[in-house]
Coordinates of C-alpha atoms and ligand atoms in Angstrom, one line a residue:
X1 CA 48.8 130.8 52.1
X2 CA 50.0 130.8 48.5
X3 CA 46.7 129.4 47.1
X4 CA 44.7 132.5 48.3
X5 CA 47.1 135.1 46.8
X6 CA 45.3 136.9 43.9
X7 CA 47.0 136.2 40.6
X8 CA 47.3 139.1 38.1
X9 CA 44.4 139.1 35.7
X10 CA 42.4 136.5 37.7
X11 CA 39.9 137.1 40.4
X12 CA 40.7 135.5 43.8
X13 CA 38.7 132.3 44.1
X14 CA 36.6 133.4 47.2
X15 CA 35.8 136.5 45.2
X16 CA 35.0 134.3 42.2
X17 CA 32.5 132.6 44.4
X18 CA 30.8 136.0 44.8
X19 CA 31.4 136.2 48.6
X20 CA 31.3 139.5 50.6
X21 CA 33.9 140.6 53.2
X22 CA 32.3 139.1 56.4
X23 CA 31.5 135.9 54.5
X24 CA 35.1 135.8 53.3
X25 CA 36.3 135.9 56.9
X26 CA 34.0 133.1 57.9
X27 CA 35.1 131.0 54.9
X28 CA 38.8 131.5 55.7
X29 CA 38.2 130.6 59.3
X30 CA 36.4 127.4 58.3
X31 CA 39.2 126.5 55.8
X32 CA 42.1 127.0 58.2
X33 CA 40.2 124.8 60.8
X34 CA 39.8 122.1 58.3
X35 CA 43.5 122.1 57.3
X36 CA 44.6 122.0 61.0
X37 CA 42.3 119.0 61.5
X38 CA 43.7 117.1 58.5
X39 CA 47.3 117.7 59.5
X40 CA 46.8 116.7 63.1
X41 CA 45.1 113.5 61.9
X42 CA 48.3 112.4 60.3
X43 CA 49.8 112.2 63.8
X44 CA 46.8 110.8 65.5
X45 CA 46.1 107.9 63.2
X46 CA 47.4 104.6 64.5
X47 CA 49.9 103.8 61.8
X48 CA 51.5 107.2 61.5
X49 CA 55.1 106.4 62.2
X50 CA 56.1 106.8 58.6
X51 CA 54.8 110.4 58.7
X52 CA 56.4 111.0 62.0
X53 CA 59.7 110.0 60.5
X54 CA 59.3 112.7 57.8
X55 CA 58.8 115.4 60.4
X56 CA 60.7 114.4 63.5
X57 CA 64.5 114.2 63.9
X58 CA 65.9 110.7 63.3
X59 CA 66.9 110.0 66.9
X60 CA 63.5 110.8 68.3
X61 CA 61.9 108.2 66.0
X62 CA 64.0 105.3 67.4
X63 CA 61.3 104.1 69.8
X64 CA 58.6 104.3 67.2
X65 CA 60.5 102.3 64.6
X66 CA 60.8 98.6 64.7
X67 CA 63.7 98.5 62.3
X68 CA 66.8 98.4 64.4
X69 CA 69.5 96.5 62.5
X70 CA 71.3 93.5 63.7
X71 CA 74.5 94.8 62.2
X72 CA 74.4 97.7 64.5
X73 CA 75.9 95.4 67.0
X74 CA 79.2 95.4 65.2
X75 CA 82.3 95.7 67.1
X76 CA 83.6 98.7 65.7
X77 CA 82.0 101.8 67.0
X78 CA 81.3 103.4 70.4
X79 CA 77.7 103.6 69.3
X80 CA 77.3 100.1 70.7
X81 CA 77.2 101.4 74.3
X82 CA 74.1 101.1 76.4
X83 CA 73.0 104.7 76.0
X84 CA 72.7 104.3 72.2
X85 CA 70.8 101.0 72.2
X86 CA 67.7 101.0 70.0
X87 CA 64.7 101.0 72.3
X88 CA 62.7 98.5 70.4
X89 CA 64.6 95.3 69.6
X90 CA 63.5 93.6 66.4
X91 CA 63.0 90.1 67.8
X92 CA 60.2 91.3 70.0
X93 CA 58.9 94.1 67.8
X94 CA 56.4 93.8 65.0
X95 CA 57.7 93.9 61.5
X96 CA 57.2 97.3 59.9
X97 CA 54.3 96.2 57.6
X98 CA 52.1 94.8 60.4
X99 CA 49.7 97.6 61.0
X100 CA 47.2 97.4 63.8
X101 CA 44.6 97.3 61.1
X102 CA 45.7 93.8 60.2
X103 CA 43.7 91.0 61.7
X104 CA 45.0 89.9 65.1
X105 CA 45.9 86.3 64.0
X106 CA 48.0 87.7 61.1
X107 CA 49.8 90.1 63.4
X108 CA 50.5 87.2 65.8
X109 CA 52.0 85.2 62.9
X110 CA 54.1 88.1 61.8
X111 CA 55.4 88.6 65.3
X112 CA 56.3 84.9 65.7
X113 CA 58.1 85.0 62.3
X114 CA 60.1 88.0 63.4
X115 CA 61.1 86.3 66.6
X116 CA 62.3 83.2 64.8
X117 CA 64.1 85.2 62.2
X118 CA 67.2 85.4 64.4
X119 CA 68.7 87.2 67.3
X120 CA 68.5 91.0 67.5
X121 CA 71.5 93.2 67.7
X122 CA 70.5 94.2 71.2
X123 CA 67.9 92.8 73.6
X124 CA 65.7 94.5 76.1
X125 CA 64.9 93.1 79.5
X126 CA 61.6 91.5 78.4
X127 CA 63.2 89.6 75.5
X128 CA 66.7 88.8 76.9
X129 CA 68.7 86.2 75.1
X130 CA 70.5 83.5 77.0
X131 CA 74.0 83.9 75.8
X132 CA 75.8 81.5 78.1
X133 CA 76.2 77.9 77.2
X134 CA 76.7 78.3 73.5
X135 CA 73.0 78.8 73.0
X136 CA 71.1 81.8 72.0
X137 CA 67.5 81.4 73.1
X138 CA 64.8 84.0 73.1
X139 CA 62.5 84.1 76.1
X140 CA 58.9 82.9 75.7
X141 CA 56.6 85.2 73.7
X142 CA 54.6 86.1 76.7
X143 CA 57.7 87.8 78.2
X144 CA 57.9 90.3 75.3
X145 CA 56.0 93.5 75.9
X146 CA 53.9 95.0 73.1
X147 CA 56.0 96.3 70.2
X148 CA 55.0 99.9 70.4
X149 CA 55.7 100.4 74.1
X150 CA 58.8 102.5 74.8
X151 CA 61.5 100.3 76.4
X152 CA 64.5 101.1 78.5
X153 CA 68.0 100.3 77.2
X154 CA 69.3 96.8 78.2
X155 CA 70.1 96.6 81.8
X156 CA 71.6 93.5 83.5
X157 CA 69.5 92.5 86.5
X158 CA 72.2 92.3 89.2
X159 CA 69.8 91.6 92.1
X160 CA 68.3 88.7 90.2
X161 CA 71.7 87.3 89.6
X162 CA 72.6 87.5 93.3
X163 CA 69.5 85.7 94.2
X164 CA 70.4 82.9 91.8
X165 CA 73.6 82.1 93.8
X166 CA 73.4 79.0 96.1
X167 CA 75.9 80.3 98.7
X168 CA 76.9 83.6 100.1
X169 CA 80.0 84.6 98.1
X170 CA 82.2 84.9 101.2
X171 CA 80.7 81.8 102.7
X172 CA 78.8 81.2 105.9
X173 CA 81.8 80.9 108.2
X174 CA 81.1 77.7 110.1
X175 CA 82.8 74.6 111.4
X176 CA 86.5 75.5 111.1
X177 CA 89.3 74.6 113.5
X178 CA 91.6 77.2 115.0
X179 CA 94.7 76.0 113.1
X180 CA 92.9 76.3 109.7
X181 CA 91.8 79.8 110.7
X182 CA 95.2 80.9 111.8
X183 CA 96.7 79.6 108.5
X184 CA 94.1 81.5 106.5
X185 CA 94.8 84.6 108.5
X186 CA 98.5 84.2 107.7
X187 CA 97.8 84.1 104.0
X188 CA 95.5 87.2 104.3
X189 CA 98.5 89.0 106.0
X190 CA 100.7 88.0 103.0
X191 CA 98.1 89.5 100.6
X192 CA 98.0 92.7 102.7
X193 CA 101.8 92.9 102.6
X194 CA 101.9 92.4 98.9
X195 CA 99.2 95.0 98.3
X196 CA 100.6 97.6 100.7
X197 CA 104.0 97.5 99.1
X198 CA 102.6 97.7 95.6
X199 CA 100.4 100.6 96.7
X200 CA 103.3 102.4 98.3
X201 CA 105.9 102.0 95.6
X202 CA 104.1 101.1 92.4
X203 CA 100.5 102.1 92.4
X204 CA 99.3 102.6 88.8
X205 CA 102.2 100.6 87.3
X206 CA 101.6 97.1 86.3
X207 CA 103.8 95.3 88.8
X208 CA 105.9 96.0 91.8
X209 CA 109.7 95.7 91.8
X210 CA 110.1 94.8 95.4
X211 CA 113.9 95.1 95.7
X212 CA 114.4 98.4 93.9
X213 CA 111.0 99.6 95.3
X214 CA 109.6 100.9 92.1
X215 CA 107.1 100.0 89.5
X216 CA 107.3 97.9 86.3
X217 CA 105.2 98.6 83.2
X218 CA 106.3 96.1 80.6
X219 CA 104.9 95.7 77.2
X220 CA 102.2 93.1 77.5
X221 CA 99.2 95.3 78.1
X222 CA 99.3 97.9 75.3
X223 CA 99.7 100.9 77.5
X224 CA 97.1 99.8 80.0
X225 CA 98.3 100.3 83.6
X226 CA 97.4 98.9 87.0
X227 CA 97.5 95.2 86.2
X228 CA 98.1 94.4 89.8
X229 CA 95.2 96.6 90.9
X230 CA 92.8 94.8 88.6
X231 CA 94.2 91.4 89.3
X232 CA 94.0 92.0 93.1
X233 CA 90.4 93.4 93.3
X234 CA 88.5 90.1 93.9
X235 CA 91.2 88.6 96.2
X236 CA 91.0 91.7 98.4
X237 CA 87.3 91.5 98.4
X238 CA 87.1 87.8 99.2
X239 CA 89.7 88.2 102.0
X240 CA 87.6 91.0 103.5
X241 CA 90.4 93.5 103.2
X242 CA 87.8 96.2 102.9
X243 CA 90.0 99.3 103.1
X244 CA 92.5 97.9 100.5
X245 CA 89.6 97.0 98.2
X246 CA 88.3 100.6 98.4
X247 CA 91.8 101.9 97.5
X248 CA 91.9 99.6 94.5
X249 CA 88.3 100.6 93.5
X250 CA 89.2 104.2 93.7
X251 CA 92.1 103.8 91.5
X252 CA 89.9 102.1 88.9
X253 CA 87.4 105.0 89.1
X254 CA 89.8 107.8 89.0
X255 CA 92.9 106.6 87.2
X256 CA 92.2 103.6 85.0
X257 CA 92.6 105.0 81.5
X258 CA 91.4 102.9 78.6
X259 CA 92.4 105.4 75.9
X260 CA 95.8 104.0 75.3
X261 CA 97.7 103.3 72.2
X262 CA 100.0 100.4 72.4
X263 CA 100.5 96.7 71.5
X264 CA 98.7 94.4 73.8
X265 CA 98.4 90.6 74.2
X266 CA 94.8 89.9 73.5
X267 CA 95.0 86.9 75.8
X268 CA 96.6 88.7 78.8
X269 CA 94.3 91.7 78.6
X270 CA 91.4 89.3 78.5
X271 CA 92.3 87.0 81.4
X272 CA 93.7 89.7 83.7
X273 CA 91.8 92.9 82.9
X274 CA 88.5 91.7 81.6
X275 CA 88.4 88.7 83.9
X276 CA 89.4 90.8 86.9
X277 CA 86.8 93.5 86.2
X278 CA 84.0 91.0 85.5
X279 CA 84.7 89.2 88.7
X280 CA 84.8 92.5 90.7
X281 CA 81.5 93.4 89.2
X282 CA 79.8 90.1 89.9
X283 CA 81.1 90.1 93.5
X284 CA 80.1 93.7 94.3
X285 CA 77.6 95.0 91.8
X286 CA 79.7 98.2 91.3
X287 CA 78.8 99.6 87.9
X288 CA 82.3 101.0 87.3
X289 CA 83.8 97.5 86.9
X290 CA 81.1 96.4 84.4
X291 CA 81.4 99.5 82.3
X292 CA 85.2 99.3 82.1
X293 CA 85.0 95.6 81.2
X294 CA 82.6 96.3 78.4
X295 CA 84.5 99.3 77.1
X296 CA 87.7 97.3 77.0
X297 CA 86.0 94.3 75.5
X298 CA 84.9 96.4 72.5
X299 CA 88.5 97.5 72.0
X300 CA 89.5 93.8 71.6
X301 CA 87.0 93.0 68.8
X302 CA 89.1 94.2 65.8
X303 CA 91.5 91.3 66.5
X304 CA 88.9 88.9 65.2
X305 CA 88.8 90.5 61.8
X306 CA 90.7 87.7 60.0
X307 CA 89.5 85.4 57.2
X308 CA 88.6 82.7 59.7
X309 CA 87.6 84.8 62.6
X310 CA 90.4 83.3 64.7
X311 CA 91.9 86.3 66.4
X312 CA 95.5 87.3 66.1
X313 CA 97.5 87.4 69.3
X314 CA 98.5 91.1 69.4
X315 CA 96.3 94.2 69.1
X316 CA 96.9 97.9 69.2
X317 CA 94.2 99.1 71.6
X318 CA 94.2 102.6 70.0
X319 CA 94.2 101.8 66.3
X320 CA 92.6 98.3 66.4
X321 CA 95.4 97.0 64.2
X322 CA 96.3 93.4 65.0
X323 CA 99.0 90.9 64.1
X324 CA 100.5 87.7 65.1
X325 CA 103.4 87.2 67.5
X326 CA 106.7 87.5 65.7
X327 CA 107.8 84.2 67.3
X328 CA 104.7 82.3 66.3
X329 CA 105.5 80.2 63.2
X330 CA 104.1 81.4 59.9
X331 CA 101.9 84.1 61.4
X332 CA 99.9 81.6 63.4
X333 CA 97.6 82.2 66.4
X334 CA 98.2 80.3 69.6
X335 CA 95.7 77.6 70.9
X336 CA 96.0 78.7 74.5
X337 CA 95.4 82.3 73.5
X338 CA 92.4 82.2 71.2
X339 CA 91.1 79.2 73.1
X340 CA 91.0 81.2 76.4
X341 CA 88.4 83.9 75.6
X342 CA 85.2 81.9 75.9
X343 CA 84.2 82.4 79.5
X344 CA 84.9 86.2 79.6
X345 CA 83.3 86.9 76.2
X346 CA 80.1 85.1 77.1
X347 CA 79.9 87.2 80.2
X348 CA 80.5 90.4 78.2
X349 CA 77.4 89.5 76.1
X350 CA 75.4 88.6 79.2
X351 CA 76.1 91.9 80.8
X352 CA 75.7 94.1 77.7
X353 CA 72.9 92.3 75.9
X354 CA 75.2 92.5 72.9
X355 CA 75.6 89.1 71.3
X356 CA 78.7 90.1 69.3
X357 CA 81.2 88.9 72.0
X358 CA 79.5 85.5 72.2
X359 CA 79.4 85.2 68.4
X360 CA 83.1 85.8 68.2
X361 CA 84.0 82.9 70.5
X362 CA 81.3 80.6 69.1
X363 CA 83.0 81.0 65.8
X364 CA 86.3 80.0 67.3
X365 CA 84.7 76.9 68.6
X366 CA 83.2 76.2 65.2
X367 CA 86.6 76.4 63.5
X368 CA 88.2 74.2 66.1
X369 CA 85.5 71.6 66.1
X370 CA 85.7 71.2 62.3
X371 CA 89.5 71.1 61.8
X372 CA 91.1 67.7 61.7
X373 CA 93.0 66.7 64.8
X374 CA 96.1 64.6 64.5
X375 CA 95.5 61.5 66.7
X376 CA 92.7 63.5 68.3
X377 CA 95.2 66.0 69.6
X378 CA 95.1 69.8 69.3
X379 CA 98.4 71.3 68.1
X380 CA 99.3 74.7 69.5
X381 CA 99.7 76.8 66.3
X382 CA 96.8 77.5 63.9
X383 CA 96.7 79.8 60.9
X384 CA 94.1 82.6 61.3
X385 CA 94.0 82.8 57.5
X386 CA 93.5 79.2 56.5
X387 CA 92.2 77.7 59.7
X388 CA 94.7 74.9 59.5
X389 CA 97.4 73.8 61.9
X390 CA 100.8 75.3 61.2
X391 CA 103.0 73.1 63.4
X392 CA 102.4 69.8 65.3
X393 CA 103.5 70.7 68.8
X394 CA 101.0 69.6 71.5
X395 CA 101.3 70.6 75.1
X396 CA 99.0 70.7 78.1
X397 CA 101.5 73.2 79.5
X398 CA 102.5 76.6 77.9
X399 CA 100.8 77.4 74.5
X400 CA 98.0 74.8 75.0
X401 CA 97.0 74.7 78.7
X402 CA 94.0 77.0 79.3
X403 CA 92.3 75.9 76.0
X404 CA 91.5 72.6 77.7
X405 CA 90.6 74.3 80.9
X406 CA 88.1 76.6 79.1
X407 CA 86.3 73.7 77.5
X408 CA 85.4 72.0 80.7
X409 CA 84.7 75.3 82.4
X410 CA 82.5 76.5 79.5
X411 CA 80.4 73.4 80.1
X412 CA 80.2 74.0 83.8
X413 CA 79.5 77.7 83.4
X414 CA 76.6 77.0 81.1
X415 CA 75.0 74.9 83.8
X416 CA 76.0 71.8 81.8
X417 CA 74.1 72.9 78.7
X418 CA 77.1 73.4 76.4
X419 CA 77.4 69.8 75.5
X420 CA 79.7 70.6 72.5
X421 CA 82.3 71.9 74.9
X422 CA 82.0 68.8 77.1
X423 CA 82.4 66.5 74.2
X424 CA 85.5 68.4 72.9
X425 CA 87.0 68.2 76.4
X426 CA 86.3 64.5 76.8
X427 CA 87.7 63.7 73.4
X428 CA 90.8 65.8 74.0
X429 CA 91.4 64.3 77.4
X430 CA 91.1 60.8 75.9
X431 CA 93.7 61.6 73.3
X432 CA 96.0 63.1 76.0
X433 CA 95.6 60.0 78.1
X434 CA 96.4 57.8 75.2
X435 CA 99.4 59.6 73.7
X436 CA 100.9 61.9 76.4
X437 CA 100.3 60.5 79.9
X438 CA 103.4 58.5 81.0
X439 CA 104.9 57.0 84.1
X440 CA 108.5 57.6 85.0
X441 CA 111.0 54.9 86.0
X442 CA 110.5 56.0 89.6
X443 CA 106.7 55.6 89.3
X444 CA 105.7 59.3 88.8
X445 CA 102.8 60.0 86.4
X446 CA 103.4 63.0 84.1
X447 CA 102.1 64.5 80.9
X448 CA 104.7 64.7 78.2
X449 CA 104.8 67.1 75.2
X450 CA 104.4 65.9 71.7
X451 CA 106.3 67.2 68.6
X452 CA 105.0 65.7 65.5
X453 CA 104.7 62.3 67.1
X454 CA 107.9 62.4 69.1
X455 CA 107.6 62.8 72.9
X456 CA 109.5 65.3 74.9
X457 CA 109.5 63.9 78.5
X458 CA 109.1 67.3 80.2
X459 CA 106.4 69.0 82.2
X460 CA 106.2 72.7 82.7
X461 CA 105.1 74.3 85.9
X462 CA 102.2 75.7 83.8
X463 CA 101.0 72.1 83.1
X464 CA 100.5 71.5 86.8
X465 CA 97.1 73.2 86.7
X466 CA 95.9 70.0 84.9
X467 CA 95.6 68.0 88.2
X468 CA 92.8 70.4 89.3
X469 CA 91.2 70.5 85.9
X470 CA 91.0 66.8 85.5
X471 CA 89.6 66.4 89.1
X472 CA 87.0 69.0 88.3
X473 CA 86.0 67.3 85.1
X474 CA 85.9 63.9 86.8
X475 CA 83.1 65.0 89.1
X476 CA 80.8 64.7 86.2
X477 CA 81.8 61.3 84.9
X478 CA 80.6 58.1 86.3
X479 CA 81.9 54.6 87.2
X480 CA 85.4 53.6 85.9
X481 CA 86.0 56.8 84.1
X482 CA 85.4 58.9 87.1
X483 CA 87.7 56.8 89.2
X484 CA 90.4 56.7 86.5
X485 CA 90.3 60.5 86.1
X486 CA 90.4 61.2 89.9
X487 CA 93.4 58.9 90.1
X488 CA 95.1 60.6 87.2
X489 CA 94.4 64.0 88.8
X490 CA 95.8 63.0 92.1
X491 CA 98.9 61.4 90.5
X492 CA 99.7 64.5 88.5
X493 CA 99.2 66.7 91.5
X494 CA 101.5 64.5 93.5
X495 CA 104.2 64.6 90.7
X496 CA 104.0 68.4 90.8
X497 CA 104.4 68.3 94.6
X498 CA 107.5 66.1 94.0
X499 CA 108.9 68.8 91.8
X500 CA 108.6 71.1 94.8
X501 CA 109.9 68.8 97.5
X502 CA 112.9 67.8 95.4
X503 CA 114.2 71.3 95.4
X504 CA 116.2 73.0 98.1
X505 CA 113.8 75.8 98.5
X506 CA 110.7 73.6 98.4
X507 CA 109.4 75.7 95.5
X508 CA 109.1 74.2 92.0
X509 CA 111.1 74.9 88.9
X510 CA 109.7 76.4 85.7
X511 CA 110.0 73.0 84.0
X512 CA 111.1 69.5 85.1
X513 CA 112.1 66.4 83.2
X514 CA 111.8 62.7 83.2
X515 CA 114.8 61.7 81.1
X516 CA 118.5 61.0 81.4
X517 CA 118.0 59.8 85.0
X518 CA 116.1 62.9 86.2
X519 CA 112.7 62.5 88.0
X520 CA 110.7 65.7 88.4
X521 CA 113.7 68.0 88.5
X522 CA 115.0 70.7 86.2
X523 CA 118.0 69.7 84.2
X524 CA 118.7 73.0 82.4
X525 CA 119.9 76.1 84.1
X526 CA 117.3 78.1 82.2
X527 CA 114.5 76.1 83.8
X528 CA 115.3 76.5 87.4
X529 CA 113.5 79.7 88.2
X530 CA 110.2 80.2 90.1
X531 CA 108.2 83.4 89.4
X532 CA 105.5 83.0 92.1
X533 CA 103.4 80.9 89.8
X534 CA 100.0 79.5 91.0
X535 CA 99.4 76.2 89.1
X536 CA 100.6 73.8 91.8
X537 CA 98.6 75.4 94.6
X538 CA 95.6 75.7 92.2
X539 CA 95.6 71.9 91.9
X540 CA 95.9 71.5 95.7
X541 CA 92.9 73.7 96.1
X542 CA 90.7 71.7 93.7
X543 CA 91.9 68.4 95.1
X544 CA 91.2 69.5 98.6
X545 CA 87.7 70.7 97.8
X546 CA 86.9 67.5 95.9
X547 CA 88.5 64.9 98.2
X548 CA 89.1 66.6 101.6
X549 CA 92.3 64.7 102.0
X550 CA 94.4 66.6 104.5
X551 CA 97.6 66.1 102.5
X552 CA 96.5 68.9 100.2
X553 CA 96.3 71.4 103.0
X554 CA 99.7 70.2 104.3
X555 CA 101.3 70.7 100.9
X556 CA 99.7 74.1 100.6
X557 CA 101.1 75.1 104.0
X558 CA 104.6 73.9 102.9
X559 CA 104.3 76.4 100.0
X560 CA 103.3 79.2 102.3
X561 CA 106.4 78.6 104.4
X562 CA 108.7 78.4 101.4
X563 CA 107.3 81.7 100.0
X564 CA 107.8 83.4 103.4
X565 CA 111.4 82.1 103.6
X566 CA 112.6 82.6 100.1
X567 CA 110.4 85.1 98.3
X568 CA 109.4 87.6 101.0
X569 CA 111.7 90.6 100.9
X570 CA 111.6 93.9 102.6
X571 CA 109.1 95.5 100.2
X572 CA 106.9 92.6 98.8
X573 CA 107.4 89.2 97.3
X574 CA 109.8 88.3 94.6
X575 CA 110.4 85.4 92.2
X576 CA 113.7 83.5 92.6
X577 CA 116.2 82.5 89.9
X578 CA 117.1 79.1 91.2
X579 CA 114.9 76.9 93.3
X580 CA 117.9 74.5 93.9
X581 CA 119.9 77.2 95.7
X582 CA 119.5 77.8 99.4
X583 CA 120.7 81.3 98.9
X584 CA 118.5 82.2 96.0
X585 CA 118.9 85.4 94.1
X586 CA 115.7 87.4 93.5
X587 CA 114.3 88.4 90.2
X588 CA 112.9 91.7 91.6
X589 CA 109.4 91.1 90.3
X590 CA 106.1 90.7 92.2
X591 CA 103.9 89.3 89.4
X592 CA 100.3 90.4 89.4
X593 CA 99.1 86.8 89.2
X594 CA 100.7 86.3 92.6
X595 CA 97.9 88.4 94.1
X596 CA 95.2 87.2 91.6
X597 CA 95.9 83.5 91.8
X598 CA 98.6 82.1 94.1
X599 CA 97.4 83.9 97.2
X600 CA 93.8 83.4 96.4
X601 CA 94.1 79.7 95.8
X602 CA 96.1 79.3 99.0
X603 CA 93.5 81.3 100.9
X604 CA 90.6 79.2 99.5
X605 CA 92.5 76.0 100.4
X606 CA 92.1 77.1 104.1
X607 CA 88.5 78.2 103.7
X608 CA 85.2 76.3 104.0
X609 CA 83.9 75.0 100.7
X610 CA 81.1 77.6 100.5
X611 CA 83.5 80.5 100.0
X612 CA 83.4 81.1 96.2
X613 CA 81.6 77.7 96.0
X614 CA 82.3 75.5 93.0
X615 CA 78.6 75.2 92.7
X616 CA 78.3 78.9 91.9
X617 CA 81.5 79.9 90.2
X618 CA 84.1 78.8 87.7
X619 CA 87.6 80.5 88.0
X620 CA 89.0 81.9 84.8
X621 CA 92.6 81.0 84.1
X622 CA 93.7 84.0 86.1
X623 CA 91.6 82.8 89.1
X624 CA 88.9 85.4 88.6
X625 CA 85.6 83.9 89.6
X626 CA 82.8 84.1 87.0
X627 CA 79.3 82.9 87.9
X628 CA 77.7 79.7 86.6
X629 CA 74.5 80.5 84.7
X630 CA 71.9 78.7 87.0
X631 CA 69.3 78.2 84.3
X632 CA 67.0 76.0 86.4
X633 CA 66.4 78.8 88.9
X634 CA 66.0 81.4 86.1
X635 CA 63.5 79.2 84.2
X636 CA 61.5 78.6 87.4
X637 CA 61.5 82.4 88.0
X638 CA 63.1 81.9 91.4
X639 CA 66.2 83.9 90.6
Ligands
LIG1 C1 98.6 83.3 84.6 O1 98.6 84.5 84.0 C2 97.5 82.4 84.1 O2 97.3 81.4 84.9 C3 97.8 81.8 82.7 O3 96.8 81.0 82.3 C4 99.1 81.1 82.7 N1 100.2 81.9 83.3 C5 100.0 82.7 84.5 C6 100.5 82.2 85.8 O4 101.5 81.3 85.8

């Protein structure tokens, strides 16, 4: 106690008061008691958090402070994981200057002002933001617990989500005829065969090479492995291939390494890996799928660091550096790539409580809704620097396709709240109907491509998904429009079926044309191949569910038979090089989307409608089911 030390030449101040020894002791005792009381009071007083900050380590003060920063949600660092979440999100917390000494009404006002000031970086269960549907709405004030309470990090309420579903995910198993069941079982056997061979010869590689019986890694996924495992998870689960699902899950737990350093396609990683992991989580509730999806999602965020926020197509998953595809004109980004992130990114925000993912895709929407569209059409190439179109090529097939798909599905996934997406979809479809939909001399309806105003009378296999999409969208139109769109969907699907029936293998070519006397056939050698693509059976599945016309099941069964005859080899399924040759040569590749999409859509075609019901789920463009946000049940507290 420095103050009591006797200074040279000066009497000590207790002595100066003329105290004797016992009195001195009593005085010292009293003084030390007083000091202890004062010091302790600093901590006991209600508004003592500032003093605490002076004395306690920074981390321990997190729950006492109401000052978590919105910018902490930034993409960049691993500090955005659940364990590091600030415990007291600002939207629900009191502003720093609102001491309990302030009158209650003033404190209420301050709390309301804080809530309206904008979304927090993170949200806690009591103040969760609705991130689906392009909206960000705070829950009512009554849901927010008092600011000073210690809160747990954000946790997605999986049980609540499951209660919000209207149908059991694998359906109720009623009312099916024996033939339908037998066909479904056959498709399940095909899935088991595809998986078993992948597991035996290529587990951990991206795809199986079924002729040479080894694995293929490729360069699309930036060093990530196991594309077939991730793509197959939900199909295995839905088909009740329990043992195989466990094998796949174990691989994810033990061997799926995200610390890779390579160039990945943002689009492919998103639709296959993030989509596959999200679907596996929603179907099973297994945390490993969620945490891997979120970790991977954060690795994709640097791709959005461009002047417009439109992401570039390629990203190094290790360094975060990103760039545009070398083949994309003038460093542009591709419509079908940056336009196919919305569904997955909204779910990443929903599951993490971190709005950064949703903000990224809302910004893409903003740029697209503002840019001028030639004749109402969306060209395929956009500059991420200027936000303007780079080339006027429009296609509902490759380079454009899933952008349109994600507009209508964003609206559906938002429980029909995202009206901006619906309007963009309706307007785009109107322009497509007006400028691109044509009828061939032989009466086949098709959707042509558009190059600066000149039509290319060609349809890619990829464009055949549009029959299903247009039928899905038509369900929510009325009167003439609904009928017109259902007819268009059926006609396009029928044209795609023609592209199959007109080949010798009964499988369709990569692209088919309607010029120089050809009708739904490939005219170039380079367009005759079939790589196990799903788009045609995808449309059969939607048209079946929405019309129940038996022809769609018949057409699907034709595909099953053709796959068995021409694509099944000793160790898996392979694509073929020429659909017009009865002795086709195989390309030695079992694509991961064959397990994710082709076999899943075929299986669903022979299921009752309540298996992955369209009332509960939308399929991402890789056929991974993502749940619809049933806001009515949530609002009513039934979920
Ligand atoms: C899949 O990866 C997806 O369907 C994507 O949208 C387009 N191409 C393949 C399948 O053909």
